[in-house]
Coordinates of C-alpha atoms in Angstrom, one line a residue:
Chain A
X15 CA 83.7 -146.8 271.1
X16 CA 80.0 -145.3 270.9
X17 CA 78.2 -144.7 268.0
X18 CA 76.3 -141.8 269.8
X19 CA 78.4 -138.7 269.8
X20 CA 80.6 -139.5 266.8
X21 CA 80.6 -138.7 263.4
X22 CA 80.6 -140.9 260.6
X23 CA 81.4 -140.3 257.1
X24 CA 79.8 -142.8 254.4
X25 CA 80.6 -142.8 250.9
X26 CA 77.7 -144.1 248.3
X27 CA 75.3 -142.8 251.4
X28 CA 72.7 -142.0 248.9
X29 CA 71.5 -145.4 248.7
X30 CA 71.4 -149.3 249.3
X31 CA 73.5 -150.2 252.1
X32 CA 75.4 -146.9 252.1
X33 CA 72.3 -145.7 252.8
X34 CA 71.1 -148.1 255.9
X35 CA 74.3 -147.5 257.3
X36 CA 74.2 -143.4 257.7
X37 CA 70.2 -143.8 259.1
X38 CA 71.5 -146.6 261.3
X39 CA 73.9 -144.2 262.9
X40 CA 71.3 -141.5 263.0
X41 CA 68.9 -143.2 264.7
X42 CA 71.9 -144.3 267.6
X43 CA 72.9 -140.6 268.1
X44 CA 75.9 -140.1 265.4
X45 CA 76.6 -137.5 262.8
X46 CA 76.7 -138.3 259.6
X47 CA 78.4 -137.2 256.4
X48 CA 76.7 -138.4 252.9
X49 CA 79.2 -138.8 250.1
X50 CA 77.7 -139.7 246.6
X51 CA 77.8 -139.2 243.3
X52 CA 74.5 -138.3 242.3
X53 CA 73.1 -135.4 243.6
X54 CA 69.5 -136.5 243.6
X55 CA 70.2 -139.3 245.7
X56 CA 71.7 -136.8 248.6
X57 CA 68.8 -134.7 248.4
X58 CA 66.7 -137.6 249.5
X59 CA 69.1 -139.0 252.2
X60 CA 69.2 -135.6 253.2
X61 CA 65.9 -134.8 253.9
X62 CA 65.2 -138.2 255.3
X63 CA 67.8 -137.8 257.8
X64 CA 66.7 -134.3 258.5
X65 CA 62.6 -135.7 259.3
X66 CA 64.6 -138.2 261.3
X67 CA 66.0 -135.2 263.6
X68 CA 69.9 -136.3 262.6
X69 CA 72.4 -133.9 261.7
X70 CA 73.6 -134.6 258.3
X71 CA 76.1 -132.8 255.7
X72 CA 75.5 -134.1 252.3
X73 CA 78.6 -133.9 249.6
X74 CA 78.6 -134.5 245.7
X75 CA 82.7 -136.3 244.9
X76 CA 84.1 -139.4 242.8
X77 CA 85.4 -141.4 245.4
X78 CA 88.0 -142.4 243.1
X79 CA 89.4 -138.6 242.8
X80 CA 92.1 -137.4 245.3
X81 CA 90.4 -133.3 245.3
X82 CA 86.7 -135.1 245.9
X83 CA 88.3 -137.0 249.0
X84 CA 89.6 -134.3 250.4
X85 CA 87.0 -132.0 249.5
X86 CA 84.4 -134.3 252.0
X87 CA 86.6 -134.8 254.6
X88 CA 87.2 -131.3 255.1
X89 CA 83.4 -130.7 254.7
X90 CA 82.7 -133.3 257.2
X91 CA 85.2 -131.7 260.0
X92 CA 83.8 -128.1 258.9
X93 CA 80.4 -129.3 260.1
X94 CA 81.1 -131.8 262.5
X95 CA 84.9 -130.8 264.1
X96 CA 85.9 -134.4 263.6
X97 CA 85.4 -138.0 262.2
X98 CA 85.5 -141.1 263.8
X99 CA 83.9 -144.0 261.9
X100 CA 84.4 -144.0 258.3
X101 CA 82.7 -146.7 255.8
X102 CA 83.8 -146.9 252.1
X103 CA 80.4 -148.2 250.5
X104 CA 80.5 -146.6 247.1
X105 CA 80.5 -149.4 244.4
X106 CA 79.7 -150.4 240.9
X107 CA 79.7 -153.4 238.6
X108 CA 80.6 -154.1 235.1
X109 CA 79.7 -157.8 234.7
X110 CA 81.1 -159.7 231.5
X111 CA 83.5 -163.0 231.5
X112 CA 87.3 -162.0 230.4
X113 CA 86.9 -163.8 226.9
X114 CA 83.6 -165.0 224.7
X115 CA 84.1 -167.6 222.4
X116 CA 82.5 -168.4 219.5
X117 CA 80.1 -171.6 219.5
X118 CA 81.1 -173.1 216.3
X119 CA 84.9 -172.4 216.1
X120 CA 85.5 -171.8 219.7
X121 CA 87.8 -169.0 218.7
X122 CA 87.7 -165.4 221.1
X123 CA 85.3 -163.2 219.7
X124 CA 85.4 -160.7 222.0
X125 CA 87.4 -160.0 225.4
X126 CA 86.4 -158.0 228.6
X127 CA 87.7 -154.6 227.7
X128 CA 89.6 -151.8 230.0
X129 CA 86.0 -150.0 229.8
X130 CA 85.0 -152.7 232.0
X131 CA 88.2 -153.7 233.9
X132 CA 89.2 -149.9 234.9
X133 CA 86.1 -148.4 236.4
X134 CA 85.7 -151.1 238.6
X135 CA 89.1 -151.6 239.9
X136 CA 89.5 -147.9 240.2
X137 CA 85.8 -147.3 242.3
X138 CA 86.0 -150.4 244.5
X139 CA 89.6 -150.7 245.1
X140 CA 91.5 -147.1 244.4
X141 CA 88.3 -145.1 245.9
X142 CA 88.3 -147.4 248.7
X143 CA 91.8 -146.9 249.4
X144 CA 91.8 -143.3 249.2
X145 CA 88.6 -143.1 251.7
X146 CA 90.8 -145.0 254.1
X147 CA 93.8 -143.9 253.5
X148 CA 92.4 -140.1 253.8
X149 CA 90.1 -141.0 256.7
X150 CA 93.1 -142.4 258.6
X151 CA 95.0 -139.6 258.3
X152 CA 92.3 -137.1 259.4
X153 CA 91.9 -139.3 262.6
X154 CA 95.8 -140.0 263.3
X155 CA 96.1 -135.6 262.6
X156 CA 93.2 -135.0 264.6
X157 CA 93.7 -137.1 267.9
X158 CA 90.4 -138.9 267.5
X159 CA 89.6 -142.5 267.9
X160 CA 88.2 -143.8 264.8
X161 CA 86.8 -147.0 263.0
X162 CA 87.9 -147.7 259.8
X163 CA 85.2 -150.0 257.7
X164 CA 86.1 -151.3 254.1
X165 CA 82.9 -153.1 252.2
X166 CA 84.2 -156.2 250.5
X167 CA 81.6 -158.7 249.0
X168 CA 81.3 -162.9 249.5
X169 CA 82.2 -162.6 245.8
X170 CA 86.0 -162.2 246.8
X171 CA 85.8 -165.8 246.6
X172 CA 86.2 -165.6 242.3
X173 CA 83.2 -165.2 240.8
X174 CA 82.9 -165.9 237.4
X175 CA 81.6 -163.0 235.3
X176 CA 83.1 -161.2 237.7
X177 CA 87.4 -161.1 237.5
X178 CA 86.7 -157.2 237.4
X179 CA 84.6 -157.0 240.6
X180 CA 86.0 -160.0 242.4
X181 CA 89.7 -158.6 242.2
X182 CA 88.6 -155.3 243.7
X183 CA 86.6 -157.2 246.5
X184 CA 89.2 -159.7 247.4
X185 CA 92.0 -156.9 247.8
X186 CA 89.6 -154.8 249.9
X187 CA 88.6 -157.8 252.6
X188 CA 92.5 -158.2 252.6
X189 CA 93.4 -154.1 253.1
X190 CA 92.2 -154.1 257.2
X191 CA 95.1 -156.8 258.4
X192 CA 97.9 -154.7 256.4
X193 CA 95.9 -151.5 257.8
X194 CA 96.1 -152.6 261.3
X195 CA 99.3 -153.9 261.3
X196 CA 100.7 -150.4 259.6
X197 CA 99.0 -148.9 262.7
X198 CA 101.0 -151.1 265.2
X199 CA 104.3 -150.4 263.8
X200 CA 103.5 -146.8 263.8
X201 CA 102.0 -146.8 267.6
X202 CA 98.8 -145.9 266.4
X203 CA 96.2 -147.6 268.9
X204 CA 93.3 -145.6 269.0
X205 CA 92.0 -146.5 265.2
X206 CA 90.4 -150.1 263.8
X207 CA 89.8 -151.1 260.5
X208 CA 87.5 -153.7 259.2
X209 CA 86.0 -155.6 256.1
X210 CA 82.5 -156.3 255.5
X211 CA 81.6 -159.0 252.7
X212 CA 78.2 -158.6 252.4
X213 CA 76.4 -160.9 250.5
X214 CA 73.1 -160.8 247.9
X215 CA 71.5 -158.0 249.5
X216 CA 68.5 -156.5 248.7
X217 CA 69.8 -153.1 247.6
X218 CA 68.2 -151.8 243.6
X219 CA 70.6 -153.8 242.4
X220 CA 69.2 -156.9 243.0
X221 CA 65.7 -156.3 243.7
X222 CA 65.1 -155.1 239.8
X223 CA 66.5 -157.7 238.4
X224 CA 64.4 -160.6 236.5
X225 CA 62.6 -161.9 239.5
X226 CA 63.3 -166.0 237.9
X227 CA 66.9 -165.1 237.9
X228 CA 66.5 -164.0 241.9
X229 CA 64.8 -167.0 242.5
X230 CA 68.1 -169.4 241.2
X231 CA 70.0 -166.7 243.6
X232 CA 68.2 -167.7 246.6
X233 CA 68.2 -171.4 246.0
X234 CA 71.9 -170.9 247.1
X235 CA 70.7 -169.1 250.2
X236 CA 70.3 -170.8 253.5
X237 CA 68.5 -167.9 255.2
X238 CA 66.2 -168.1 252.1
X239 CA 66.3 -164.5 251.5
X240 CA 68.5 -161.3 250.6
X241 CA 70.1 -160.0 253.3
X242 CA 68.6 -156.7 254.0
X243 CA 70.9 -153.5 254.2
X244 CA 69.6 -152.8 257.7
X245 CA 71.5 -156.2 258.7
X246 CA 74.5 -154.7 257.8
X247 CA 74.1 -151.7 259.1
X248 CA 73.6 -153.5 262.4
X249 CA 76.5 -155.7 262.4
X250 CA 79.4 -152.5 261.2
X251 CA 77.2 -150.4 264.2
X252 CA 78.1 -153.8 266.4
X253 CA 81.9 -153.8 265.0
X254 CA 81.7 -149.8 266.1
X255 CA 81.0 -150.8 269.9
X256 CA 82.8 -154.1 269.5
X257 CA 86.8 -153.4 270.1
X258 CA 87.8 -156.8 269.7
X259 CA 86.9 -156.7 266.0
X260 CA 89.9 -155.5 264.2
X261 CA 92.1 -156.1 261.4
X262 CA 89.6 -159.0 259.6
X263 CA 87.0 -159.1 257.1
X264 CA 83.4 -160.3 258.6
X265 CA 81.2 -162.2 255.7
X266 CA 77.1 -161.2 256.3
X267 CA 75.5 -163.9 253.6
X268 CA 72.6 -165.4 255.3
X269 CA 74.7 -168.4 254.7
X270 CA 75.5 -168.3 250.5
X271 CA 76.0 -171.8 249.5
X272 CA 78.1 -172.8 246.4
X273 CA 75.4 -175.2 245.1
X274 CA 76.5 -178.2 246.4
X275 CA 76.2 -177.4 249.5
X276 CA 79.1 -175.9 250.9
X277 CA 78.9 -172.7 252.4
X278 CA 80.7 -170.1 250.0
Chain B
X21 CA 66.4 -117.0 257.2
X22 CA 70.2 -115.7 255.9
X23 CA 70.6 -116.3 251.9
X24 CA 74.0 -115.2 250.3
X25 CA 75.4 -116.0 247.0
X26 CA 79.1 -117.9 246.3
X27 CA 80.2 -119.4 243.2
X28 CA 76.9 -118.7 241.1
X29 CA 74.9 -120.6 243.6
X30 CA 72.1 -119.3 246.2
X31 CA 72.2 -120.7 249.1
X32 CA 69.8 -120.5 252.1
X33 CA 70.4 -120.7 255.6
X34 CA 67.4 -121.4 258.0
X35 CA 67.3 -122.2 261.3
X36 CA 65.0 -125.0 263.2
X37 CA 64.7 -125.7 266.9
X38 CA 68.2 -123.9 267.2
X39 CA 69.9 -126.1 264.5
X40 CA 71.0 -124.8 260.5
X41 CA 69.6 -126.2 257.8
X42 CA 71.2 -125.6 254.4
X43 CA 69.8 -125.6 250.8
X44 CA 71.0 -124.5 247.3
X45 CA 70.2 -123.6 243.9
X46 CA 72.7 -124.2 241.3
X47 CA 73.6 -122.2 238.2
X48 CA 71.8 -124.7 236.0
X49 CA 68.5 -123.7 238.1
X50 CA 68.7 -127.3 240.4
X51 CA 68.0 -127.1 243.9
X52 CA 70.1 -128.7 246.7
X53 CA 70.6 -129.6 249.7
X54 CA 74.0 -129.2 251.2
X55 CA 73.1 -130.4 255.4
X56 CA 70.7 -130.4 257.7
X57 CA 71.0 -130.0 261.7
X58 CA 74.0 -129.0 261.9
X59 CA 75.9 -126.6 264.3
X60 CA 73.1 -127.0 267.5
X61 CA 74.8 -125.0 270.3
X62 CA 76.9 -122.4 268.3
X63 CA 76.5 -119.0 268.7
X64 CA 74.5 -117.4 266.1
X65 CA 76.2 -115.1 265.3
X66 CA 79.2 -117.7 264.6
X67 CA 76.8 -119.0 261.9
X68 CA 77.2 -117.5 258.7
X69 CA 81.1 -118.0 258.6
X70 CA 80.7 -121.3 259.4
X71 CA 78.2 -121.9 256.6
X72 CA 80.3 -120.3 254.4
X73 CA 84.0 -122.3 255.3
X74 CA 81.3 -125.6 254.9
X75 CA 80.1 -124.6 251.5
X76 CA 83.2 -123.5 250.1
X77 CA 85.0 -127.2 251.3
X78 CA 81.7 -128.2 249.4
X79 CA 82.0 -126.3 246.3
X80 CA 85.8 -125.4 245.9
X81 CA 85.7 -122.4 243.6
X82 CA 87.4 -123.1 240.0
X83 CA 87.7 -126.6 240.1
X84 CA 86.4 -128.4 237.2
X85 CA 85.2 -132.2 237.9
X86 CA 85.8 -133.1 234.2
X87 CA 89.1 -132.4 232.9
X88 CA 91.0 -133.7 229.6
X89 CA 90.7 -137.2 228.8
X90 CA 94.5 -137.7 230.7
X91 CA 93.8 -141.6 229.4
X92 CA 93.8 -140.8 225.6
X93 CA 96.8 -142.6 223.7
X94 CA 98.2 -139.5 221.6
X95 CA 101.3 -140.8 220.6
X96 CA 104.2 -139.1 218.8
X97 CA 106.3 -142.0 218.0
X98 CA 107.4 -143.1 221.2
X99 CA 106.5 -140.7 223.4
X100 CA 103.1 -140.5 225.1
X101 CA 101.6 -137.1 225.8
X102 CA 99.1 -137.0 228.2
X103 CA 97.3 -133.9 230.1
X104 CA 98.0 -132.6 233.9
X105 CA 97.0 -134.8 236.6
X106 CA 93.6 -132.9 237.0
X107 CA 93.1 -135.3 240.0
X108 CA 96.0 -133.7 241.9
X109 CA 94.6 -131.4 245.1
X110 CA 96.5 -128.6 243.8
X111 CA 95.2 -128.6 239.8
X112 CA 93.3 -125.9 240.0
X113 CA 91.3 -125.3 236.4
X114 CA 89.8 -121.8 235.8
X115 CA 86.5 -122.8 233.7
X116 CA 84.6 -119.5 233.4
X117 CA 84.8 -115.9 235.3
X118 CA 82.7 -116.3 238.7
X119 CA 80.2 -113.3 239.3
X120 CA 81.8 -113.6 242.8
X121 CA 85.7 -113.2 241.3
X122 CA 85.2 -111.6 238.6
X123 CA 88.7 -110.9 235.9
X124 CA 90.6 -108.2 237.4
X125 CA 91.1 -105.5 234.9
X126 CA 94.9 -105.3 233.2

């Protein structure tokens, strides 16, 4: 499949690798389709797009509302007349460990709460499967061949302070191989779907935080530096011309060591 | 330039190098952009009605993004009430009289 010529539809497109991702497939000749939650952040994808010369509809929705999916999937065939690449970017975090004890009786003090627990599961697990779920079925009603692309994390490993986060992640690099193999029983031949487990990239996130605390981060790093957003963009723009890749979850670390040395 | 109004909101409609750019101002004053070089090769006079099916997929009219609290444990003994299911593409919730539907008399 090319990227020129299609149109791609990018939740949490207003920034970080979202944000690479829809400019990557500008600059390569696709349409692109901003989904986001904060308004401000479209504006400026917007109009960056729009100095770029790209064609670019830009939609305010909760990915983890069945309306707001619908609601930019129809906006993106009302602009575009079809969708063939879809990535599910939109993410948050709520770090905290499931229990805290107390340091002199070693009794719980306090335990992760649902206001931690449910907004993660239900942003990086149900709104990823209702942007693929949705984006398949606009592909399978429209005829079009598509490319389905779910962002996982290296973090589906387990990562401590993260049973939240890590839960969401690990279920989303597994969604492509039951996704693909729906589509074979069903005949459905002309649409892929793949994971991408990114890992410390230098997205806001990461880049604002205490600069000792990035340090420790990159000790762990073979490349010796964050993977930049435009990486990734590069390697989902490969998986879109790439038809072998299907149905698996491709990690993009720089080469994240646990630190002991073996590759995480 | 073509402007119309839907919803409360102004939007604008201009045209560059035969593509549609598309900009809005919300009730609350906010401007924003809803796309930008889009439909390059349609007829203009195909224009305005396909700005306006785009912008109404963008703003539905009547929907309301926060509904009750559907997660709030009001219990009566056993029984749990909660609200609709304000997520379902079919709730539709009536927050205010638009100026462009306005309440039909009797």
């Amino acid at each position: 499949m090319e990227i020129k010529g299609s149109v791609a539809v990018i939740t949490g497109g207003g920034n970080g690798i979202g944000e690479a991702v829809a400019k990557y497939f500008v600059r390569n000749g696709a349409k692109v389709a901003i989904v986001d939650m904060a308004q401000k952040n479209i504006d400026r994808v917007v109009k960056e797009i729009k100095d770029m010369g790209g064609e670019v509809v830009g939609v305010q929705a909760n990915v983890t509302s069945e309306a707001d999916t619908a609601k930019y999937y129809k906006a993106a065939i009302d602009a575009f007349g079809k969708i063939n690449i879809v990535v599910s970017c939109a993410g948050i975090i709520r770090d905290g460990t499931m229990l805290s004890l107390d340091k002199e009786t070693g009794k719980v003090t306090r335990k992760m709460g649902l206001d931690k627990w449910q907004p993660v599961i239900d942003t990086n697990l149900t709104g990823t499967f209702l942007t693929i779920r949705d984006g398949a079925e606009a592909m399978v009603n429209g005829g079009w061949q598509g490319l389905l692309v779910a962002i996982s994390s290296v973090n589906k490993v387990g990562q401590v302070g993260q049973l939240n986060y890590s839960s969401a992640k690990v279920a989303d690099a597994l969604l492509p191989k039951i996704v693909v193999g729906e589509f074979l029983m069903r005949g459905i031949r002309n649409i892929r779907c793949i994971g991408i487990a990114p890992g410390y990239t230098a997205t806001l996130m990461l880049t604002g935080m205490n600069q000792d605390a990035l340090k420790a981060i990159l000790a762990d790093v073979h490349l010796g530096r964050l993977v930049d957003p435009d990486e990734i963009a590069r390697l989902i723009g490969h998986a879109v011309e790439n038809e072998a890749i299907n149905a698996t979850t491709l990690e993009i670390t720089g080469g994240l060591c646990y630190p002991n040395g073996i590759a995480k | 330039m073509k402007s119309f109004t839907y919803n409360d909101m102004d939007f604008s409609v201009e045209s560059a190098n035969g593509r549609w750019d598309i900009s809005c101002k919300k009730p609350d004053g906010k401007s924003a952009y809803v796309g930008a070089g889009l439909f390059e090769g349609v007829p203009e006079s195909e224009i305005e009605s396909r700005v306006r099916t785009l912008v109404k997929s963008i703003f539905p009219v009547g929907i309301k993004v926060v509904g009750p609290d559907v997660a709030h444990p009001n219990r009566i003994g056993d029984l749990k009430i909660v609200g609709p299911d304000v997520t379902h593409p079919n709730f539709i919730y009536w927050d205010k009289d638009s100026s462009s539907f306005p309440k039909q008399a009797g």
